[in-house]
Short mmCIF file of C-alpha atoms in Angstrom, two decimals:
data_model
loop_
_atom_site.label_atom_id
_atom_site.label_comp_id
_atom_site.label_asym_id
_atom_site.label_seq_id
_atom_site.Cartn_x
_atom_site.Cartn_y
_atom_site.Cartn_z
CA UNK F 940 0.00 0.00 0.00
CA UNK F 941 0.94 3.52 -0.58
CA UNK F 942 1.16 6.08 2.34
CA UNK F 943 1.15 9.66 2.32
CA UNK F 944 2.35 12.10 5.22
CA UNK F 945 -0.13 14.02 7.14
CA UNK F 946 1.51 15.83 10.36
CA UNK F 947 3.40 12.91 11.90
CA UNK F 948 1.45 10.52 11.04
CA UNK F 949 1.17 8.23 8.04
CA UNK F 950 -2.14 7.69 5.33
CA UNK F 951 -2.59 4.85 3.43
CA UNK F 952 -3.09 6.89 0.15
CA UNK F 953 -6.71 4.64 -0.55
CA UNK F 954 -9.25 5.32 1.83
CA UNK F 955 -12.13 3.31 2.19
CA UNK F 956 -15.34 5.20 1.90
CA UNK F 957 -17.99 3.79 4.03
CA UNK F 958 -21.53 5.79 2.09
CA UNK F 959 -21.62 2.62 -0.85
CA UNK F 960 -21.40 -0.58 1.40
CA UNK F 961 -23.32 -4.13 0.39
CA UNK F 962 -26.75 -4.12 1.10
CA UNK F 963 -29.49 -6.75 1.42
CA UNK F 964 -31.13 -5.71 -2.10
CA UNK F 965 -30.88 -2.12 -4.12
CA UNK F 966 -31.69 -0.23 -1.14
CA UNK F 967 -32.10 -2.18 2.35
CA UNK F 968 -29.87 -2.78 5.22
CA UNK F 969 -26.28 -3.27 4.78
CA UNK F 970 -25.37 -6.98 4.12
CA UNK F 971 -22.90 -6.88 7.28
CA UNK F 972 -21.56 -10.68 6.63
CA UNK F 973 -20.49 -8.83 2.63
CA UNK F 974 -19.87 -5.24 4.08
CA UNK F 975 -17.40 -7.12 7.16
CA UNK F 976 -15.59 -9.09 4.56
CA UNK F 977 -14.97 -5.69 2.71
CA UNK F 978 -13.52 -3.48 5.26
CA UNK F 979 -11.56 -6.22 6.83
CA UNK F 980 -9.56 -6.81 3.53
CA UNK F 981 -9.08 -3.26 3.33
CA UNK F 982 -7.34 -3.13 6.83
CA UNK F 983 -5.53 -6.39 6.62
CA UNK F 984 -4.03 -5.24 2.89
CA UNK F 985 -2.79 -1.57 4.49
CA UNK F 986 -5.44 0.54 4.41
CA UNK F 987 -5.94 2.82 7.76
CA UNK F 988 -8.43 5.58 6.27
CA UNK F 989 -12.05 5.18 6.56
CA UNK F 990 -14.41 7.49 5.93
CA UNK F 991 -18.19 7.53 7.38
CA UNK F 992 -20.83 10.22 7.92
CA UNK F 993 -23.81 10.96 9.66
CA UNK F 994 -26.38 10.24 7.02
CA UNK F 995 -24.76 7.27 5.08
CA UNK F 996 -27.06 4.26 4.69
CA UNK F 997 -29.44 5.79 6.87
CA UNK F 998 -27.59 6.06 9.51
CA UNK F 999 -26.24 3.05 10.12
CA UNK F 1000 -22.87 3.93 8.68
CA UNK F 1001 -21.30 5.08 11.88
CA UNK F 1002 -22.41 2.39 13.75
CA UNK F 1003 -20.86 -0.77 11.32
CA UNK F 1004 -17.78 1.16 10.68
CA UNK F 1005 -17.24 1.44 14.01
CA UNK F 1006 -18.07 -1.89 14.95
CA UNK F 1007 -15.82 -3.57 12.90
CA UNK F 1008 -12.94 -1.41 12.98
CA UNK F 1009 -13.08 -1.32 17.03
CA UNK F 1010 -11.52 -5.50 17.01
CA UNK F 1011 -8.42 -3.69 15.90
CA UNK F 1012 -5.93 -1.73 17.96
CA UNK F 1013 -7.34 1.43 17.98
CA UNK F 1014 -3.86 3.38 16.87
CA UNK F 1015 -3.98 1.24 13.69
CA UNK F 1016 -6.94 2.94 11.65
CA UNK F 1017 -7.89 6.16 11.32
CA UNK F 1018 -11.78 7.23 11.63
CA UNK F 1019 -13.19 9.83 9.67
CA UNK F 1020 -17.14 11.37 9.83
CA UNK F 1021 -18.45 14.19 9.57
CA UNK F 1022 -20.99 16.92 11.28
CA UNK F 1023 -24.44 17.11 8.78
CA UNK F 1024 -24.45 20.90 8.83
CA UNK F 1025 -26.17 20.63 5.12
CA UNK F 1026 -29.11 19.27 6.27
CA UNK F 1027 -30.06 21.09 9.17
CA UNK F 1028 -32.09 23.82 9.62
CA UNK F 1029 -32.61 25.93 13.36
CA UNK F 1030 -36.17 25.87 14.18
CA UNK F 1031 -36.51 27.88 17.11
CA UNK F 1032 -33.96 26.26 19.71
CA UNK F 1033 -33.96 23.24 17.89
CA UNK F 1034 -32.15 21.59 14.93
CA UNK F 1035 -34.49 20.02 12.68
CA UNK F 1036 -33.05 17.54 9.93
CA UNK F 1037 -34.71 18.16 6.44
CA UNK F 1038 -34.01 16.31 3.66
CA UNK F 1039 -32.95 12.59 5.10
CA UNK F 1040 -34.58 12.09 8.35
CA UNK F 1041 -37.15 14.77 7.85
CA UNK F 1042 -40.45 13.35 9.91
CA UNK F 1043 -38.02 10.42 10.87
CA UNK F 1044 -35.44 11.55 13.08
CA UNK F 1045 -35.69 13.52 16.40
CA UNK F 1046 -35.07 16.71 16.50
CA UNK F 1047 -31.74 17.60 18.33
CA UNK F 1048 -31.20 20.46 21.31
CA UNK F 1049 -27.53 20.96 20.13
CA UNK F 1050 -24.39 20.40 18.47
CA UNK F 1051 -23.10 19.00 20.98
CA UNK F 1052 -26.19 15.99 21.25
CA UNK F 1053 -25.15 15.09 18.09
CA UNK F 1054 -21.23 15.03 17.96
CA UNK F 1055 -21.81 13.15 21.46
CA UNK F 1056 -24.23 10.89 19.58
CA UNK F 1057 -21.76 9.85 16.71
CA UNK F 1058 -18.90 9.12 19.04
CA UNK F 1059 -21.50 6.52 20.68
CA UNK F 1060 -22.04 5.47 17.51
CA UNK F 1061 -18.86 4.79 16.47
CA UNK F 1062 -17.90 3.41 20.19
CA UNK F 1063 -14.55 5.82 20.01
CA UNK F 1064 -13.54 8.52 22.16
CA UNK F 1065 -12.63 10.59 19.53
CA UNK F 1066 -12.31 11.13 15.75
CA UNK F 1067 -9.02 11.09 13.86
CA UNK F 1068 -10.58 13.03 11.11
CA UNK F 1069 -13.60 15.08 11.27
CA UNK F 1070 -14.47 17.34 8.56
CA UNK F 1071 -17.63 20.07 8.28
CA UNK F 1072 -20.44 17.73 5.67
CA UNK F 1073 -21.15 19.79 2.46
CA UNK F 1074 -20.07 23.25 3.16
CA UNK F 1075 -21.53 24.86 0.57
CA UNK F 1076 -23.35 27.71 -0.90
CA UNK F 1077 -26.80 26.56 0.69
CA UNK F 1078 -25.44 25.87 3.93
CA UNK F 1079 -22.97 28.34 3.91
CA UNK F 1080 -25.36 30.35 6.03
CA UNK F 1081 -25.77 27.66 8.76
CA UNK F 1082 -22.29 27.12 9.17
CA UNK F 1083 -21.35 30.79 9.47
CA UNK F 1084 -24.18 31.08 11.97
CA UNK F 1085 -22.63 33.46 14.77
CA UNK F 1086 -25.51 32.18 17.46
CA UNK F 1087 -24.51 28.45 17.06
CA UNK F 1088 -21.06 28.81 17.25
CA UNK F 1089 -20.35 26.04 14.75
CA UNK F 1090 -16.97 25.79 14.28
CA UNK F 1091 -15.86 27.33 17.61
CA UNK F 1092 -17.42 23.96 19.19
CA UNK F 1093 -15.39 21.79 16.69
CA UNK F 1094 -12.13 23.89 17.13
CA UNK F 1095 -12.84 23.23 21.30
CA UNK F 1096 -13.16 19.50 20.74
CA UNK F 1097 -9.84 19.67 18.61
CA UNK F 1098 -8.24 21.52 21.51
CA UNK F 1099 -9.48 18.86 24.02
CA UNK F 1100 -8.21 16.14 21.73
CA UNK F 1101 -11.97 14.67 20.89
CA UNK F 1102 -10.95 15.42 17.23
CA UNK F 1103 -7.40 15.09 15.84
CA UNK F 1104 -7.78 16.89 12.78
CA UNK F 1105 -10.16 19.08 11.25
CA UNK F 1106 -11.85 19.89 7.52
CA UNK F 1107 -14.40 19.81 5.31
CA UNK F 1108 -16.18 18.46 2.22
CA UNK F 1109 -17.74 20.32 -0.91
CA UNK F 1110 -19.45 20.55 -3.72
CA UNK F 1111 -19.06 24.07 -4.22
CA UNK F 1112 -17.64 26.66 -6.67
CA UNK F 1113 -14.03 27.02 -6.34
CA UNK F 1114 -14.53 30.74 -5.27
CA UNK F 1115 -16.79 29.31 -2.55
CA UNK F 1116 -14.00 27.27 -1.24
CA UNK F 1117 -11.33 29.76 -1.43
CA UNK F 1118 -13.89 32.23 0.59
CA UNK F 1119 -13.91 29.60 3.39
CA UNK F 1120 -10.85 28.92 3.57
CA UNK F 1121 -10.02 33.09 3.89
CA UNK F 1122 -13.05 33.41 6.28
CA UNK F 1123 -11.79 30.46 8.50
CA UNK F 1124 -7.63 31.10 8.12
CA UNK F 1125 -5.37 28.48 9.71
CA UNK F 1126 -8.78 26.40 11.07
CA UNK F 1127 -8.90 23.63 8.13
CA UNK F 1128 -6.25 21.14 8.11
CA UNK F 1129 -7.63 19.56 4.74
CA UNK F 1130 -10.65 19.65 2.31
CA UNK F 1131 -12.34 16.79 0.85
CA UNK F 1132 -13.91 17.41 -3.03
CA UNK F 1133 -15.04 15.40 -5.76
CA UNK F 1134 -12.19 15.25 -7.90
CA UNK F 1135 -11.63 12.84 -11.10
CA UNK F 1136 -10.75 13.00 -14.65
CA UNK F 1137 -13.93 13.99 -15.57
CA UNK F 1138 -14.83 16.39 -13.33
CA UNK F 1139 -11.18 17.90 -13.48
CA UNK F 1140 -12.89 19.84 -16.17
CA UNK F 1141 -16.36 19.23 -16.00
CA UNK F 1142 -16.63 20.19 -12.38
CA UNK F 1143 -13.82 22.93 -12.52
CA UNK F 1144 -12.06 20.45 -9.89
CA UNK F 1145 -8.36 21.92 -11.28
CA UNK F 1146 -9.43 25.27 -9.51
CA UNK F 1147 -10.53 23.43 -6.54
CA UNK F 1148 -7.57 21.36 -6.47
CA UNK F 1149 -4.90 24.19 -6.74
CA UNK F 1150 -6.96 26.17 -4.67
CA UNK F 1151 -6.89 23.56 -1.37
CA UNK F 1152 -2.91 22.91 -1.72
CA UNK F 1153 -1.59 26.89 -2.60
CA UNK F 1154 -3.17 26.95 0.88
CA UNK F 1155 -1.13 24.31 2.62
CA UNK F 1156 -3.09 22.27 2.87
CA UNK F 1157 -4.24 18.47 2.05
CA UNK F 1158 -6.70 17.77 -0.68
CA UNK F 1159 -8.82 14.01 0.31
CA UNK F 1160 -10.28 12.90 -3.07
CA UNK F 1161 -14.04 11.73 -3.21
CA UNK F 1162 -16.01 10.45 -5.92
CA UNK F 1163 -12.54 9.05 -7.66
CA UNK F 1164 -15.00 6.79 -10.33
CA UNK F 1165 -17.86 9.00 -10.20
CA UNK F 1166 -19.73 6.81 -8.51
CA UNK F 1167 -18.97 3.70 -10.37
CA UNK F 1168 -19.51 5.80 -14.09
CA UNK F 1169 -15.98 5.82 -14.79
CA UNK F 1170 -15.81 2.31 -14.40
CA UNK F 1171 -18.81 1.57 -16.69
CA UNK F 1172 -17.51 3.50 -19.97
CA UNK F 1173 -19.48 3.59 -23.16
CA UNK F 1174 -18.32 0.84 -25.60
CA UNK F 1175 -16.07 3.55 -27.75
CA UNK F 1176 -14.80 4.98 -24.84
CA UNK F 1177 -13.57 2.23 -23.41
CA UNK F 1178 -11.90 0.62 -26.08
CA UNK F 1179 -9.71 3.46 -26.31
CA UNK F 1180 -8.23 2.59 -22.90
CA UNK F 1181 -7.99 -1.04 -23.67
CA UNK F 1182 -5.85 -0.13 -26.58
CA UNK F 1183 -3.54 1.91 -24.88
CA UNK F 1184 -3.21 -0.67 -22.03
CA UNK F 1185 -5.18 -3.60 -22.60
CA UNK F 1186 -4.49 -5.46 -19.08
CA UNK F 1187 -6.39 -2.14 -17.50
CA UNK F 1188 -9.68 -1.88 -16.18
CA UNK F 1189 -11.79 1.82 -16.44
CA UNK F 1190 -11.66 1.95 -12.78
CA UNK F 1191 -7.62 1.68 -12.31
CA UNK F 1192 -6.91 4.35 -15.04
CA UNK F 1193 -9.25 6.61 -12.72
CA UNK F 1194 -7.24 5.58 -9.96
CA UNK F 1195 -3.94 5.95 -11.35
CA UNK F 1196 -5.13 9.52 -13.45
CA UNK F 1197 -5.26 11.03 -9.12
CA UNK F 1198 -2.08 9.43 -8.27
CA UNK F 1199 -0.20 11.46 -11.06
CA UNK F 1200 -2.03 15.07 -9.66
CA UNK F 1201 0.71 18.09 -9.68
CA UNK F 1202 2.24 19.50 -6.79
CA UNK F 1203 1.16 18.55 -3.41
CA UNK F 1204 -1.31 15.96 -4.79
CA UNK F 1205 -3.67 14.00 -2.68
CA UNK F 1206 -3.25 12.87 0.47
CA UNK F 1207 -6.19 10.26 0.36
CA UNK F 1208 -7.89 8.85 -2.45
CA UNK F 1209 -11.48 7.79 -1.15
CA UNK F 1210 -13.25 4.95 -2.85
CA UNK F 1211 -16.71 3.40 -1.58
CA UNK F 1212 -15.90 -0.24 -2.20
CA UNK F 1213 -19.22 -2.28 -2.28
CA UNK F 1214 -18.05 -5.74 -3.59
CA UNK F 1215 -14.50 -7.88 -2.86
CA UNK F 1216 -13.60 -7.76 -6.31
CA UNK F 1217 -13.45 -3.67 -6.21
CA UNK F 1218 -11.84 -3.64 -2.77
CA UNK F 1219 -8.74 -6.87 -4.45
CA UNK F 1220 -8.24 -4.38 -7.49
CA UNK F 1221 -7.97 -1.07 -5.71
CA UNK F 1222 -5.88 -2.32 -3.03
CA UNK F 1223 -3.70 -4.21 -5.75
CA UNK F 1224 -3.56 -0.21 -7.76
CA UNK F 1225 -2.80 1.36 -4.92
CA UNK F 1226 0.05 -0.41 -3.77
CA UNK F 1227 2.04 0.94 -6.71
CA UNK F 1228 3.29 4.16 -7.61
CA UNK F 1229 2.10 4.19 -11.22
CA UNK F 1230 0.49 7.66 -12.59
CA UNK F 1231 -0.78 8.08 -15.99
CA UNK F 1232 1.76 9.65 -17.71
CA UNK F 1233 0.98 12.12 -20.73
CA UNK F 1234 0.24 10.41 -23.43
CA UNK F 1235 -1.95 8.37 -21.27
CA UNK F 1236 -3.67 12.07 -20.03
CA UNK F 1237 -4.49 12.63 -23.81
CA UNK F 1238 -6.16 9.23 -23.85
CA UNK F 1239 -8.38 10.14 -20.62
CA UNK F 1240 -8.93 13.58 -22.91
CA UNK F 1241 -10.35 11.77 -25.87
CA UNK F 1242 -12.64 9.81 -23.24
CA UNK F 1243 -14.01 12.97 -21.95
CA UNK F 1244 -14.85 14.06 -25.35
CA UNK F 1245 -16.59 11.03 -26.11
CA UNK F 1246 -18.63 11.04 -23.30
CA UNK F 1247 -19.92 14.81 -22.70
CA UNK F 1248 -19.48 16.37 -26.21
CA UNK F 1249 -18.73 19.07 -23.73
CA UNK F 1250 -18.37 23.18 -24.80
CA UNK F 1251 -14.91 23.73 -24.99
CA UNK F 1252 -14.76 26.75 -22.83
CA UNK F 1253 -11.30 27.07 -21.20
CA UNK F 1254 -12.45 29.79 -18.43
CA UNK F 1255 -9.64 32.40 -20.40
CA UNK F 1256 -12.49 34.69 -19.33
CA UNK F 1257 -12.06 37.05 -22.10
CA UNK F 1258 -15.93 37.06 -22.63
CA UNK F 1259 -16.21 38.33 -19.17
CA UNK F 1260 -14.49 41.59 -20.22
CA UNK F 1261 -17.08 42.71 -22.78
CA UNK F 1262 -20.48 41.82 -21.00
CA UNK F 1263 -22.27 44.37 -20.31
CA UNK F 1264 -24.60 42.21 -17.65
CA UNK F 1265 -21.28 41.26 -16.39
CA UNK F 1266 -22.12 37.53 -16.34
CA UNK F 1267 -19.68 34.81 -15.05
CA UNK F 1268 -19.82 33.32 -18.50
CA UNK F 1269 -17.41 30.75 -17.69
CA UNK F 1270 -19.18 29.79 -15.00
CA UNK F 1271 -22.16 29.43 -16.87
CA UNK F 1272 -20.98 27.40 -19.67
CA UNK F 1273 -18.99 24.99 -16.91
CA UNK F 1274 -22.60 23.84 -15.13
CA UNK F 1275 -24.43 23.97 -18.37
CA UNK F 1276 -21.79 21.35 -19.36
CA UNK F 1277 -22.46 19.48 -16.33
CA UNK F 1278 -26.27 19.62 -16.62
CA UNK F 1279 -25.53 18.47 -20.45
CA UNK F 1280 -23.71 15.50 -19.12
CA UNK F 1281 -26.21 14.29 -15.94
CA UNK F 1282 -29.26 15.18 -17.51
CA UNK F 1283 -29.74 17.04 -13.94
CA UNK F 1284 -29.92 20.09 -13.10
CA UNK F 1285 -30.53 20.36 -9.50
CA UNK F 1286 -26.82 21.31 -8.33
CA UNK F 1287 -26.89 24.17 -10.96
CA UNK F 1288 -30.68 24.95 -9.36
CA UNK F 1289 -29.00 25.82 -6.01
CA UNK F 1290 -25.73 27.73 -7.09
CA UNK F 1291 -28.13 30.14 -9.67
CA UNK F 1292 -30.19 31.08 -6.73
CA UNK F 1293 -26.89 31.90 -5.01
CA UNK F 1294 -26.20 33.70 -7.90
CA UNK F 1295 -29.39 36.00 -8.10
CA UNK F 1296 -31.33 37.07 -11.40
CA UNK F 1297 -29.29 38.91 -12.37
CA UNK F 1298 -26.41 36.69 -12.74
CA UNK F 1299 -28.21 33.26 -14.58
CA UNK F 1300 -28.26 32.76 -18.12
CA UNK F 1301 -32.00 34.09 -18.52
CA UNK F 1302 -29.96 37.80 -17.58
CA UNK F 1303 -28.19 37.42 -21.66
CA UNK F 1304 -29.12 40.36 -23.45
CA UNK F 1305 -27.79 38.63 -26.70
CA UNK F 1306 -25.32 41.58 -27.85
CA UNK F 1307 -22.36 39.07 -28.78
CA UNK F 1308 -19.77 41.29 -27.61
CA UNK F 1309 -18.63 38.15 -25.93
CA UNK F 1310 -18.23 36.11 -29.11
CA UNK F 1311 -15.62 38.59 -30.71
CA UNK F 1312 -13.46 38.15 -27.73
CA UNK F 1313 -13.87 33.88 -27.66
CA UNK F 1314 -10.62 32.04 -28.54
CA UNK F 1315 -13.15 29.12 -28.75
CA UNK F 1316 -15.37 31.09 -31.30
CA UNK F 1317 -18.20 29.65 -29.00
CA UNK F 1318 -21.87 30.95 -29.64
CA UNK F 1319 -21.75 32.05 -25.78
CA UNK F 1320 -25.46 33.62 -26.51
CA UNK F 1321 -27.13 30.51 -28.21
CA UNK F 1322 -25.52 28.33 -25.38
CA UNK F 1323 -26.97 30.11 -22.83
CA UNK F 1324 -30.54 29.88 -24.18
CA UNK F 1325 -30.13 26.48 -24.38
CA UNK F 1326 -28.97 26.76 -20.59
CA UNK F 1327 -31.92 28.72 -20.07
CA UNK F 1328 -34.90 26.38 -21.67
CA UNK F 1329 -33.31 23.45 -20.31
CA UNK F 1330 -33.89 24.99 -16.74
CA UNK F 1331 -37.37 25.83 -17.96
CA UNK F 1332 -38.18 22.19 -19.11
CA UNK F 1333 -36.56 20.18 -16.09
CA UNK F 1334 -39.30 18.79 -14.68
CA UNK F 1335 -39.73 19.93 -11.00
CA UNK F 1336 -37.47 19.21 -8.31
CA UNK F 1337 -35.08 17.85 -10.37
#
């Protein structure tokens, strides 16, 4: 197994992610005899990451994780969850869950009930890791919350050695991040973000990435297969990868693609193995140092095409200079490209209400100053119509 340096102490460089375990059909309990197996040849082959959360299988993360990992020495593996900040909502003196657990789950009286809660869950007296769930734009506002004190409390249990190391995890705009990590100087020790070939354009992950280690700090990888996508390639797509390395599976050139990252790179690459045979193959990846090198990168590029016919905005952000609505063009094109690509459009939903009126695609006046400045020569007007009637036709709460 690889290791990577965090502090003094030593990260196996695959984590295990703990939201994707087996279950007892597409959507029951987790198969514990299957999900046992799993973690157990993840620790005995060198892995000492795991990652869990509050919400993960509906709650019953926390508790198997910890169950199985606590017939270990407990200085052997490190434990990593996280505070569900993105779903909460105050409600008078209470914190109400919405989303999961809405009508199910109790309400709570504090922070503190349900840090308390998870360490009793997880039968440890404190958390190795312990990051800030989904800081975002919409729940940006609930961290920051002066009257709950949110990260104070966290940076108190760090002080009384409760929790060894502190972060968070987003899905935000690289802006976003780099606000938080201004707002909240010298509190993060790392940042966990969906990062993978694909998304390395599609999700403006680059930015992100750069962003996290200019700061100093480590970048945790999530979503390294998109969620089992970039291990299921269209037929064309894949066959370009079999012909540059034939002996390769889809999922190991997504693997090896984050172990070749510039600079600082990641410190953990997070995978949520659900069968043996993905555990056996990751572990057997990860125990050698072998990055796609750049021929290979053009190969991964071609893939990409394939698979989003994508706008090929670069972000120069010349557009930017000419619009007179002073739109985040860029921006604009990057989640229209995602929407393009999931057929969803929620994510982009939340980050145009951020945004305002004023600053979504419907606010193109259709001048195409923007066009003469494009070294793309992209239709930047047409695109964002399209942007704008695909929002219109999504059905609702998509």
């Amino acid at each position: 197994m690889l290791y990577k340096q965090f502090g003094d102490i030593q990260l196996s460089h695959l984590g295990m992610g703990n939201m994707r375990l087996p279950t007892i059909g597409e959507r029951g309990p987790i198969d514990e005899e299957k999900a046992r197996k799993v973690i157990e040849y993840a620790y005995n082959n060198g892995v000492n990451y795991f990652d869990t959360a509050f919400r993960y299988h509906e709650g019953e993360s926390e508790t198997f994780t910890g169950k199985i990992l606590n017939q270990f020495p407990r200085d052997t593996w490190n434990l990593a969850s996280k505070f569900p900040g993105h779903m909460l909502r105050k409600e008078g003196e209470r914190l109400v869950f919405t989303g999961f657990g809405e009508g199910r789950l109790e309400y709570f009286d504090s922070i503190e009930q349900i840090f308390e809660l998870q360490l009793e869950k997880c039968k440890v007296d404190y958390f190795d890791f312990y990051l800030l769930h989904g800081l975002a734009e919409n729940s940006y506002d609930f961290y920051s919350d002066k009257g709950l004190g949110i990260v104070d409390f966290f940076q108190k249990q760090r002080e009384a050695g409760r929790i060894k190391h502190f972060g968070f995890s987003s899905h935000g705009r690289a802006e976003s991040i780099e606000m938080y990590l201004n707002e909240w100087k010298g509190v993060f020790e790392f940042v966990q973000i969906q990062i993978n070939y694909l998304d390395w354009t599609l999700q403006n992950a680059k930015e992100k990435y750069e962003i996290i280690t200019n700061s100093g700090l480590h970048a945790v990888a999530m979503e390294p297969v998109r969620g089992g996508r970039l291990a299921r390639l269209p037929a064309e797509a894949e066959a370009l990868l079999k012909e540059a390395r034939p002996d390769d599976s889809p999922a190991t050139w997504a693997l090896r693609y984050l172990q070749g990252l510039p600079g600082k790179g990641m410190t953990v690459i997070l995978s949520g193995m659900t069968e043996m045979e993905h555990v056996i193959e990751n572990v057997a990846v990860m125990s050698k140092n072998e990055p796609t090198t750049q021929d290979e990168n053009v190969v991964l590029e071609k893939v990409v095409a394939l698979m989003t016919n994508m706008i090929p905005c670069t972000a120069c952000r010349y557009c930017e200079e000419s619009c007179p609505q002073s739109l985040n063009i860029s921006r604009l094109i990057s989640m229209y490209n995602e929407a393009s690509y999931d057929g969803r459009i929620g994510s982009a939903m939340t980050i145009l209400e951020q945004m305002g009126e004023d600053g979504g695609p419907s606010a193109c006046i259709a001048c195409r100053e923007c066009e003469k400045l494009c070294p793309q020569e992209i239709a930047i007007p047409d695109i964002l119509e399209k942007f704008v009637q695909m929002i219109a036709n999504s059905p609702p709460g998509r």
